[in-house]
């Protein structure tokens, strides 16, 4: 177990990942979409990992998404997808099972869901908390990281979820162009956010549902 932990830590550092953690899948309380539910039992550990976006690029998004951010977003997704793919192959070479997921692919368009919720996986893996902005907030990097997940049966030491939250910080509420962010995080307006992001995509000819304004102002703790 300890040698697997060390191997994983070294692997993630070598691949240039900024954050990583291990979650106990028994704590994953959301549904998996497009894969058999038995996956949760077959893969008891979730490896959550992330790349922090450039402050320079995110700084340009204060008035909304642009093509510079679009490129950066796509490169981060590409790198996260490659790491998931290669990490899974390395785990399989060691004789264990692994399942890589896409960083940002919709499976259920109607309900806007991917195969697995990377934010929830990151939360149970001790990387941060779900903030008022509905994003995974890391204590050092705020919401500026993008994430991916690999599930495995390779024995690992699971981390504990962080006992932290946004506290008095409300920086994201007033900047959201959709007014989707509320004081109580459970009142986040998913549909309002989605509609605004669709408008931005069409108006700015981006071809992708991106925004980033709530990321730009989120500093963590
Ligand atoms: C679909 C999706 C979106 C959709 C819808 C988001 C939503 N569910 O509300 C849209 C296009 C609006 C979107 C917007 C953004 N996203 Co997005 N998105 C995803 C994606 C691909 C899947 C999310 C998912 O499956 N969630 C699972 C469900 C169960 O989550 P939930 O929030 O608890 O579920 C609610 C919704 O499903 C909602 N719902 C039900 N029916 C419907 C119908 C509609 C039309 C909508 C909109 C919602 C909705 O009700 C559920 C309960 O409240 C993930 C990648 C992933 N696989 O995790 C990235 C991801 C969540 N997105 C991310 C980001 C950064 C963004 C944006 C900033 C855009 C950008 N990149 O510039 C904004 C931020 C919006 C915000 N503040 O929440 C990051 C978050 C990183 C972080 N630090 O937290 C992720 C994890 C991608 C990644 N690889 O890092 N996203």
mmCIF file of C-alpha atoms and ligand atoms in Angstrom:
data_model
loop_
_atom_site.group_PDB
_atom_site.id
_atom_site.type_symbol
_atom_site.label_atom_id
_atom_site.label_comp_id
_atom_site.label_asym_id
_atom_site.label_seq_id
_atom_site.Cartn_x
_atom_site.Cartn_y
_atom_site.Cartn_z
ATOM 1 C CA UNK A 1 0.000 0.000 0.000
ATOM 2 C CA UNK A 2 2.677 2.490 1.075
ATOM 3 C CA UNK A 3 4.766 1.694 -1.998
ATOM 4 C CA UNK A 4 1.708 2.285 -4.240
ATOM 5 C CA UNK A 5 1.156 5.659 -2.510
ATOM 6 C CA UNK A 6 4.770 6.676 -3.133
ATOM 7 C CA UNK A 7 4.654 5.426 -6.721
ATOM 8 C CA UNK A 8 1.484 7.453 -7.407
ATOM 9 C CA UNK A 9 2.882 10.605 -5.809
ATOM 10 C CA UNK A 10 6.061 10.363 -7.901
ATOM 11 C CA UNK A 11 4.046 9.662 -11.049
ATOM 12 C CA UNK A 12 1.782 12.693 -10.554
ATOM 13 C CA UNK A 13 4.729 14.986 -9.814
ATOM 14 C CA UNK A 14 6.631 13.732 -12.856
ATOM 15 C CA UNK A 15 3.603 14.396 -15.064
ATOM 16 C CA UNK A 16 3.512 17.999 -13.865
ATOM 17 C CA UNK A 17 0.158 17.756 -12.092
ATOM 18 C CA UNK A 18 -0.426 20.585 -9.635
ATOM 19 C CA UNK A 19 -2.786 18.756 -7.281
ATOM 20 C CA UNK A 20 -3.782 15.179 -6.645
ATOM 21 C CA UNK A 21 -5.591 13.144 -4.009
ATOM 22 C CA UNK A 22 -7.120 9.736 -3.419
ATOM 23 C CA UNK A 23 -10.775 9.234 -2.501
ATOM 24 C CA UNK A 24 -12.656 6.304 -1.059
ATOM 25 C CA UNK A 25 -15.372 5.492 -3.627
ATOM 26 C CA UNK A 26 -17.737 4.437 -0.840
ATOM 27 C CA UNK A 27 -18.033 8.214 -0.237
ATOM 28 C CA UNK A 28 -19.039 8.964 -3.845
ATOM 29 C CA UNK A 29 -22.770 9.579 -3.480
ATOM 30 C CA UNK A 30 -23.634 10.635 -7.056
ATOM 31 C CA UNK A 31 -24.641 8.388 -9.930
ATOM 32 C CA UNK A 32 -22.239 7.266 -12.616
ATOM 33 C CA UNK A 33 -23.595 7.942 -16.092
ATOM 34 C CA UNK A 34 -23.064 5.689 -19.112
ATOM 35 C CA UNK A 35 -21.185 3.005 -17.171
ATOM 36 C CA UNK A 36 -22.472 0.114 -15.097
ATOM 37 C CA UNK A 37 -23.145 0.971 -11.441
ATOM 38 C CA UNK A 38 -21.027 -2.055 -10.404
ATOM 39 C CA UNK A 39 -18.032 0.113 -11.321
ATOM 40 C CA UNK A 40 -18.298 1.671 -7.840
ATOM 41 C CA UNK A 41 -17.687 -1.756 -6.253
ATOM 42 C CA UNK A 42 -15.048 -2.910 -8.699
ATOM 43 C CA UNK A 43 -12.973 0.244 -8.251
ATOM 44 C CA UNK A 44 -12.772 1.163 -4.554
ATOM 45 C CA UNK A 45 -10.335 4.092 -5.075
ATOM 46 C CA UNK A 46 -10.653 7.308 -7.044
ATOM 47 C CA UNK A 47 -7.526 9.215 -8.047
ATOM 48 C CA UNK A 48 -8.410 12.878 -8.474
ATOM 49 C CA UNK A 49 -5.876 15.148 -10.141
ATOM 50 C CA UNK A 50 -5.797 18.659 -11.470
ATOM 51 C CA UNK A 51 -3.951 21.331 -13.394
ATOM 52 C CA UNK A 52 -4.000 24.932 -12.256
ATOM 53 C CA UNK A 53 -4.810 27.400 -15.047
ATOM 54 C CA UNK A 54 -2.513 30.339 -15.763
ATOM 55 C CA UNK A 55 -3.259 33.462 -13.726
ATOM 56 C CA UNK A 56 -2.343 35.490 -16.793
ATOM 57 C CA UNK A 57 -4.977 33.844 -18.962
ATOM 58 C CA UNK A 58 -7.681 33.751 -16.315
ATOM 59 C CA UNK A 59 -7.026 37.469 -15.687
ATOM 60 C CA UNK A 60 -8.232 38.221 -19.228
ATOM 61 C CA UNK A 61 -11.629 36.636 -18.556
ATOM 62 C CA UNK A 62 -12.897 39.278 -16.153
ATOM 63 C CA UNK A 63 -15.424 40.494 -18.713
ATOM 64 C CA UNK A 64 -16.178 37.014 -20.049
ATOM 65 C CA UNK A 65 -14.653 34.213 -22.114
ATOM 66 C CA UNK A 66 -12.327 34.842 -25.074
ATOM 67 C CA UNK A 67 -10.329 32.773 -27.586
ATOM 68 C CA UNK A 68 -7.166 32.904 -25.451
ATOM 69 C CA UNK A 69 -9.027 31.235 -22.572
ATOM 70 C CA UNK A 70 -10.698 28.803 -24.988
ATOM 71 C CA UNK A 71 -7.292 27.568 -26.179
ATOM 72 C CA UNK A 72 -5.942 27.299 -22.634
ATOM 73 C CA UNK A 73 -9.061 25.400 -21.529
ATOM 74 C CA UNK A 74 -8.689 22.935 -24.417
ATOM 75 C CA UNK A 75 -4.983 22.362 -23.738
ATOM 76 C CA UNK A 76 -5.675 21.674 -20.048
ATOM 77 C CA UNK A 77 -8.405 19.183 -20.996
ATOM 78 C CA UNK A 78 -6.116 17.505 -23.504
ATOM 79 C CA UNK A 79 -3.321 17.145 -20.932
ATOM 80 C CA UNK A 80 -5.733 15.864 -18.263
ATOM 81 C CA UNK A 81 -7.104 13.300 -20.732
ATOM 82 C CA UNK A 82 -3.594 12.129 -21.678
ATOM 83 C CA UNK A 83 -2.532 11.784 -18.035
ATOM 84 C CA UNK A 84 -5.674 9.727 -17.267
ATOM 85 C CA UNK A 85 -4.971 7.471 -20.228
ATOM 86 C CA UNK A 86 -1.264 6.949 -19.459
ATOM 87 C CA UNK A 87 -1.736 6.605 -15.693
ATOM 88 C CA UNK A 88 -4.391 3.912 -16.266
ATOM 89 C CA UNK A 89 -2.050 1.993 -18.546
ATOM 90 C CA UNK A 90 0.743 2.139 -15.940
ATOM 91 C CA UNK A 91 -1.623 0.865 -13.242
ATOM 92 C CA UNK A 92 -2.738 -1.980 -15.517
ATOM 93 C CA UNK A 93 0.917 -2.889 -16.191
ATOM 94 C CA UNK A 94 1.284 -3.312 -12.427
ATOM 95 C CA UNK A 95 -1.493 -5.952 -12.564
ATOM 96 C CA UNK A 96 -4.397 -3.846 -11.269
ATOM 97 C CA UNK A 97 -7.548 -2.522 -12.948
ATOM 98 C CA UNK A 98 -8.024 1.128 -13.853
ATOM 99 C CA UNK A 99 -10.674 3.239 -15.570
ATOM 100 C CA UNK A 100 -9.811 6.677 -16.998
ATOM 101 C CA UNK A 101 -12.542 9.252 -17.624
ATOM 102 C CA UNK A 102 -12.715 12.239 -19.969
ATOM 103 C CA UNK A 103 -11.950 15.626 -18.387
ATOM 104 C CA UNK A 104 -14.870 17.367 -20.029
ATOM 105 C CA UNK A 105 -17.304 15.270 -22.014
ATOM 106 C CA UNK A 106 -21.076 15.276 -21.749
ATOM 107 C CA UNK A 107 -22.871 11.937 -21.709
ATOM 108 C CA UNK A 108 -26.359 13.146 -20.757
ATOM 109 C CA UNK A 109 -26.907 16.388 -22.685
ATOM 110 C CA UNK A 110 -30.441 16.978 -21.326
ATOM 111 C CA UNK A 111 -29.338 16.929 -17.686
ATOM 112 C CA UNK A 112 -25.841 18.233 -18.411
ATOM 113 C CA UNK A 113 -23.951 15.323 -16.886
ATOM 114 C CA UNK A 114 -20.623 13.672 -17.579
ATOM 115 C CA UNK A 115 -19.751 10.044 -16.694
ATOM 116 C CA UNK A 116 -18.550 11.061 -13.234
ATOM 117 C CA UNK A 117 -18.592 14.327 -11.309
ATOM 118 C CA UNK A 118 -14.919 15.360 -10.983
ATOM 119 C CA UNK A 119 -15.834 18.035 -8.414
ATOM 120 C CA UNK A 120 -17.366 15.496 -6.049
ATOM 121 C CA UNK A 121 -14.428 13.116 -6.559
ATOM 122 C CA UNK A 122 -12.005 15.960 -5.760
ATOM 123 C CA UNK A 123 -14.001 16.824 -2.656
ATOM 124 C CA UNK A 124 -13.963 13.256 -1.266
ATOM 125 C CA UNK A 125 -10.242 13.073 -2.111
ATOM 126 C CA UNK A 126 -9.460 16.021 0.173
ATOM 127 C CA UNK A 127 -8.617 18.570 -2.540
ATOM 128 C CA UNK A 128 -11.136 21.231 -1.594
ATOM 129 C CA UNK A 129 -14.783 22.049 -1.023
ATOM 130 C CA UNK A 130 -17.762 22.925 -3.225
ATOM 131 C CA UNK A 131 -18.020 26.697 -3.009
ATOM 132 C CA UNK A 132 -20.861 29.165 -3.484
ATOM 133 C CA UNK A 133 -19.758 29.283 -7.141
ATOM 134 C CA UNK A 134 -20.701 25.564 -7.476
ATOM 135 C CA UNK A 135 -17.042 24.765 -8.212
ATOM 136 C CA UNK A 136 -14.385 22.759 -6.389
ATOM 137 C CA UNK A 137 -12.413 25.369 -4.457
ATOM 138 C CA UNK A 138 -8.831 24.454 -3.528
ATOM 139 C CA UNK A 139 -7.471 26.239 -0.428
ATOM 140 C CA UNK A 140 -4.432 27.589 -2.365
ATOM 141 C CA UNK A 141 -5.656 27.826 -5.956
ATOM 142 C CA UNK A 142 -9.314 28.696 -5.506
ATOM 143 C CA UNK A 143 -11.439 27.516 -8.447
ATOM 144 C CA UNK A 144 -8.544 27.935 -10.921
ATOM 145 C CA UNK A 145 -7.865 24.184 -11.322
ATOM 146 C CA UNK A 146 -9.378 21.745 -13.827
ATOM 147 C CA UNK A 147 -9.716 18.102 -12.818
ATOM 148 C CA UNK A 148 -9.908 14.536 -14.043
ATOM 149 C CA UNK A 149 -10.445 11.132 -12.424
ATOM 150 C CA UNK A 150 -9.039 7.598 -12.693
ATOM 151 C CA UNK A 151 -10.752 4.793 -10.779
ATOM 152 C CA UNK A 152 -8.704 1.812 -9.647
ATOM 153 C CA UNK A 153 -8.527 -1.266 -7.433
ATOM 154 C CA UNK A 154 -4.815 -0.671 -6.765
ATOM 155 C CA UNK A 155 -4.617 -0.469 -2.947
ATOM 156 C CA UNK A 156 -4.008 3.161 -1.924
ATOM 157 C CA UNK A 157 -4.398 5.243 1.221
ATOM 158 C CA UNK A 158 -7.540 7.358 0.800
ATOM 159 C CA UNK A 159 -7.409 10.978 2.011
ATOM 160 C CA UNK A 160 -10.005 12.595 4.257
ATOM 161 C CA UNK A 161 -12.287 15.365 2.901
ATOM 162 C CA UNK A 162 -11.219 18.871 4.013
ATOM 163 C CA UNK A 163 -13.229 20.508 6.759
ATOM 164 C CA UNK A 164 -13.288 23.977 5.172
ATOM 165 C CA UNK A 165 -15.498 26.281 3.149
ATOM 166 C CA UNK A 166 -15.867 29.748 1.611
ATOM 167 C CA UNK A 167 -16.518 31.407 4.982
ATOM 168 C CA UNK A 168 -17.368 35.102 4.530
ATOM 169 C CA UNK A 169 -16.033 35.322 0.970
ATOM 170 C CA UNK A 170 -18.731 36.335 -1.508
ATOM 171 C CA UNK A 171 -16.484 37.611 -4.316
ATOM 172 C CA UNK A 172 -18.200 35.454 -6.965
ATOM 173 C CA UNK A 173 -21.788 36.508 -6.264
ATOM 174 C CA UNK A 174 -21.829 40.007 -7.755
ATOM 175 C CA UNK A 175 -19.647 39.210 -10.797
ATOM 176 C CA UNK A 176 -21.754 36.329 -12.162
ATOM 177 C CA UNK A 177 -23.442 37.731 -15.321
ATOM 178 C CA UNK A 178 -26.339 35.275 -14.851
ATOM 179 C CA UNK A 179 -26.893 36.094 -11.173
ATOM 180 C CA UNK A 180 -26.718 32.308 -10.707
ATOM 181 C CA UNK A 181 -24.559 32.334 -7.554
ATOM 182 C CA UNK A 182 -26.433 32.726 -4.284
ATOM 183 C CA UNK A 183 -25.474 33.079 -0.661
ATOM 184 C CA UNK A 184 -26.581 29.498 0.004
ATOM 185 C CA UNK A 185 -24.592 27.206 -2.275
ATOM 186 C CA UNK A 186 -27.498 24.747 -2.606
ATOM 187 C CA UNK A 187 -29.454 27.509 -4.405
ATOM 188 C CA UNK A 188 -26.989 27.757 -7.307
ATOM 189 C CA UNK A 189 -29.072 28.343 -10.464
ATOM 190 C CA UNK A 190 -27.758 25.651 -12.866
ATOM 191 C CA UNK A 191 -30.180 26.578 -15.634
ATOM 192 C CA UNK A 192 -29.457 30.342 -15.374
ATOM 193 C CA UNK A 193 -25.713 29.581 -15.599
ATOM 194 C CA UNK A 194 -26.225 27.260 -18.568
ATOM 195 C CA UNK A 195 -28.391 29.799 -20.445
ATOM 196 C CA UNK A 196 -25.855 32.612 -19.947
ATOM 197 C CA UNK A 197 -22.967 30.381 -21.053
ATOM 198 C CA UNK A 198 -24.942 29.396 -24.177
ATOM 199 C CA UNK A 199 -25.502 33.102 -24.944
ATOM 200 C CA UNK A 200 -21.794 33.869 -24.481
ATOM 201 C CA UNK A 201 -20.823 30.945 -26.705
ATOM 202 C CA UNK A 202 -23.030 32.219 -29.544
ATOM 203 C CA UNK A 203 -22.264 35.942 -29.120
ATOM 204 C CA UNK A 204 -18.494 35.410 -28.964
ATOM 205 C CA UNK A 205 -18.388 32.642 -31.563
ATOM 206 C CA UNK A 206 -16.507 30.281 -29.218
ATOM 207 C CA UNK A 207 -18.046 26.906 -30.114
ATOM 208 C CA UNK A 208 -17.705 25.802 -26.478
ATOM 209 C CA UNK A 209 -19.732 26.304 -23.308
ATOM 210 C CA UNK A 210 -17.184 28.277 -21.295
ATOM 211 C CA UNK A 211 -17.293 31.372 -19.078
ATOM 212 C CA UNK A 212 -14.634 31.584 -16.356
ATOM 213 C CA UNK A 213 -15.706 34.825 -14.627
ATOM 214 C CA UNK A 214 -16.389 33.047 -11.319
ATOM 215 C CA UNK A 215 -12.995 31.321 -11.568
ATOM 216 C CA UNK A 216 -11.151 34.620 -12.042
ATOM 217 C CA UNK A 217 -12.303 36.086 -8.729
ATOM 218 C CA UNK A 218 -12.000 32.931 -6.584
ATOM 219 C CA UNK A 219 -8.802 32.973 -4.495
ATOM 220 C CA UNK A 220 -9.390 30.043 -2.128
ATOM 221 C CA UNK A 221 -8.704 30.725 1.556
HETATM 222 C C1 LIG B 1 -21.913 19.681 -17.814
HETATM 223 C C2 LIG B 1 -20.856 20.610 -17.296
HETATM 224 C C3 LIG B 1 -21.132 21.969 -17.306
HETATM 225 C C4 LIG B 1 -22.499 22.540 -17.720
HETATM 226 C C5 LIG B 1 -23.544 22.364 -16.650
HETATM 227 C C6 LIG B 1 -23.009 22.415 -15.220
HETATM 228 C C7 LIG B 1 -24.072 21.929 -14.257
HETATM 229 N N1 LIG B 1 -24.265 20.621 -14.097
HETATM 230 O O1 LIG B 1 -24.694 22.738 -13.659
HETATM 231 C C8 LIG B 1 -22.146 24.035 -18.031
HETATM 232 C C9 LIG B 1 -21.855 24.158 -19.514
HETATM 233 C C10 LIG B 1 -23.171 25.077 -17.640
HETATM 234 C C11 LIG B 1 -20.846 24.162 -17.232
HETATM 235 C C12 LIG B 1 -20.355 25.368 -16.826
HETATM 236 C C13 LIG B 1 -19.124 25.511 -16.211
HETATM 237 N N2 LIG B 1 -18.195 24.570 -16.014
HETATM 238 CO CO1 LIG B 1 -18.520 22.706 -16.255
HETATM 239 N N3 LIG B 1 -18.648 20.860 -16.446
HETATM 240 C C14 LIG B 1 -19.618 20.109 -16.833
HETATM 241 C C15 LIG B 1 -19.164 18.611 -16.779
HETATM 242 C C16 LIG B 1 -18.725 18.209 -18.185
HETATM 243 C C17 LIG B 1 -20.175 17.614 -16.223
HETATM 244 C C18 LIG B 1 -20.826 18.060 -14.890
HETATM 245 C C19 LIG B 1 -21.509 16.901 -14.213
HETATM 246 O O2 LIG B 1 -21.658 15.812 -14.721
HETATM 247 N N4 LIG B 1 -21.915 17.082 -13.030
HETATM 248 C C20 LIG B 1 -22.565 15.967 -12.337
HETATM 249 C C21 LIG B 1 -23.851 16.458 -11.749
HETATM 250 C C22 LIG B 1 -24.528 15.383 -10.949
HETATM 251 O O3 LIG B 1 -23.449 17.554 -10.960
HETATM 252 P P1 LIG B 1 -24.358 18.503 -10.102
HETATM 253 O O4 LIG B 1 -23.863 19.906 -10.318
HETATM 254 O O5 LIG B 1 -24.304 18.043 -8.715
HETATM 255 O O6 LIG B 1 -25.825 18.245 -10.733
HETATM 256 C C23 LIG B 1 -26.760 19.185 -10.996
HETATM 257 C C24 LIG B 1 -27.034 19.449 -12.444
HETATM 258 O O7 LIG B 1 -26.982 18.213 -13.169
HETATM 259 C C25 LIG B 1 -28.381 20.084 -12.358
HETATM 260 N N5 LIG B 1 -29.201 19.834 -13.520
HETATM 261 C C26 LIG B 1 -30.163 18.917 -13.609
HETATM 262 N N6 LIG B 1 -30.737 19.008 -14.818
HETATM 263 C C27 LIG B 1 -30.117 20.008 -15.495
HETATM 264 C C28 LIG B 1 -30.338 20.521 -16.769
HETATM 265 C C29 LIG B 1 -29.535 21.583 -17.224
HETATM 266 C C30 LIG B 1 -29.779 22.151 -18.593
HETATM 267 C C31 LIG B 1 -28.514 22.117 -16.375
HETATM 268 C C32 LIG B 1 -27.647 23.242 -16.840
HETATM 269 C C33 LIG B 1 -28.309 21.602 -15.099
HETATM 270 C C34 LIG B 1 -29.140 20.540 -14.671
HETATM 271 O O8 LIG B 1 -29.020 19.571 -11.191
HETATM 272 C C35 LIG B 1 -28.119 18.731 -10.511
HETATM 273 C C36 LIG B 1 -28.326 18.864 -9.036
HETATM 274 O O9 LIG B 1 -28.220 20.194 -8.596
HETATM 275 C C37 LIG B 1 -17.948 18.714 -15.780
HETATM 276 C C38 LIG B 1 -16.890 17.613 -15.971
HETATM 277 C C39 LIG B 1 -17.202 16.418 -15.097
HETATM 278 N N7 LIG B 1 -17.350 15.268 -15.681
HETATM 279 O O10 LIG B 1 -17.306 16.542 -13.895
HETATM 280 C C40 LIG B 1 -17.448 20.144 -16.022
HETATM 281 C C41 LIG B 1 -16.868 20.934 -14.839
HETATM 282 C C42 LIG B 1 -17.784 20.796 -13.646
HETATM 283 N N8 LIG B 1 -16.948 22.306 -15.324
HETATM 284 C C43 LIG B 1 -15.986 23.058 -14.926
HETATM 285 C C44 LIG B 1 -15.916 24.461 -15.160
HETATM 286 C C45 LIG B 1 -14.640 25.140 -14.767
HETATM 287 C C46 LIG B 1 -16.991 25.159 -15.696
HETATM 288 C C47 LIG B 1 -17.121 26.663 -15.992
HETATM 289 C C48 LIG B 1 -16.304 27.647 -15.198
HETATM 290 C C49 LIG B 1 -16.959 26.928 -17.510
HETATM 291 C C50 LIG B 1 -15.595 27.175 -17.973
HETATM 292 N N9 LIG B 1 -14.780 26.142 -18.078
HETATM 293 O O11 LIG B 1 -15.227 28.292 -18.253
HETATM 294 C C51 LIG B 1 -18.621 26.866 -15.759
HETATM 295 C C52 LIG B 1 -18.912 27.115 -14.265
HETATM 296 C C53 LIG B 1 -20.303 26.969 -13.869
HETATM 297 C C54 LIG B 1 -20.481 26.873 -12.405
HETATM 298 N N10 LIG B 1 -20.144 27.923 -11.661
HETATM 299 O O12 LIG B 1 -20.921 25.835 -11.935
HETATM 300 C C55 LIG B 1 -14.940 22.258 -14.155
HETATM 301 C C56 LIG B 1 -14.977 22.599 -12.675
HETATM 302 C C57 LIG B 1 -13.603 22.756 -12.052
HETATM 303 C C58 LIG B 1 -13.704 23.168 -10.618
HETATM 304 N N11 LIG B 1 -12.643 23.750 -10.112
HETATM 305 O O13 LIG B 1 -14.705 22.967 -9.979
HETATM 306 C C59 LIG B 1 -15.354 20.758 -14.479
HETATM 307 C C60 LIG B 1 -15.169 19.763 -13.345
HETATM 308 C C61 LIG B 1 -14.505 20.331 -15.690
HETATM 309 C C62 LIG B 1 -13.077 19.906 -15.339
HETATM 310 N N12 LIG B 1 -12.585 18.873 -15.990
HETATM 311 O O14 LIG B 1 -12.419 20.466 -14.505
HETATM 312 N N13 LIG B 1 -20.266 22.954 -16.974
#
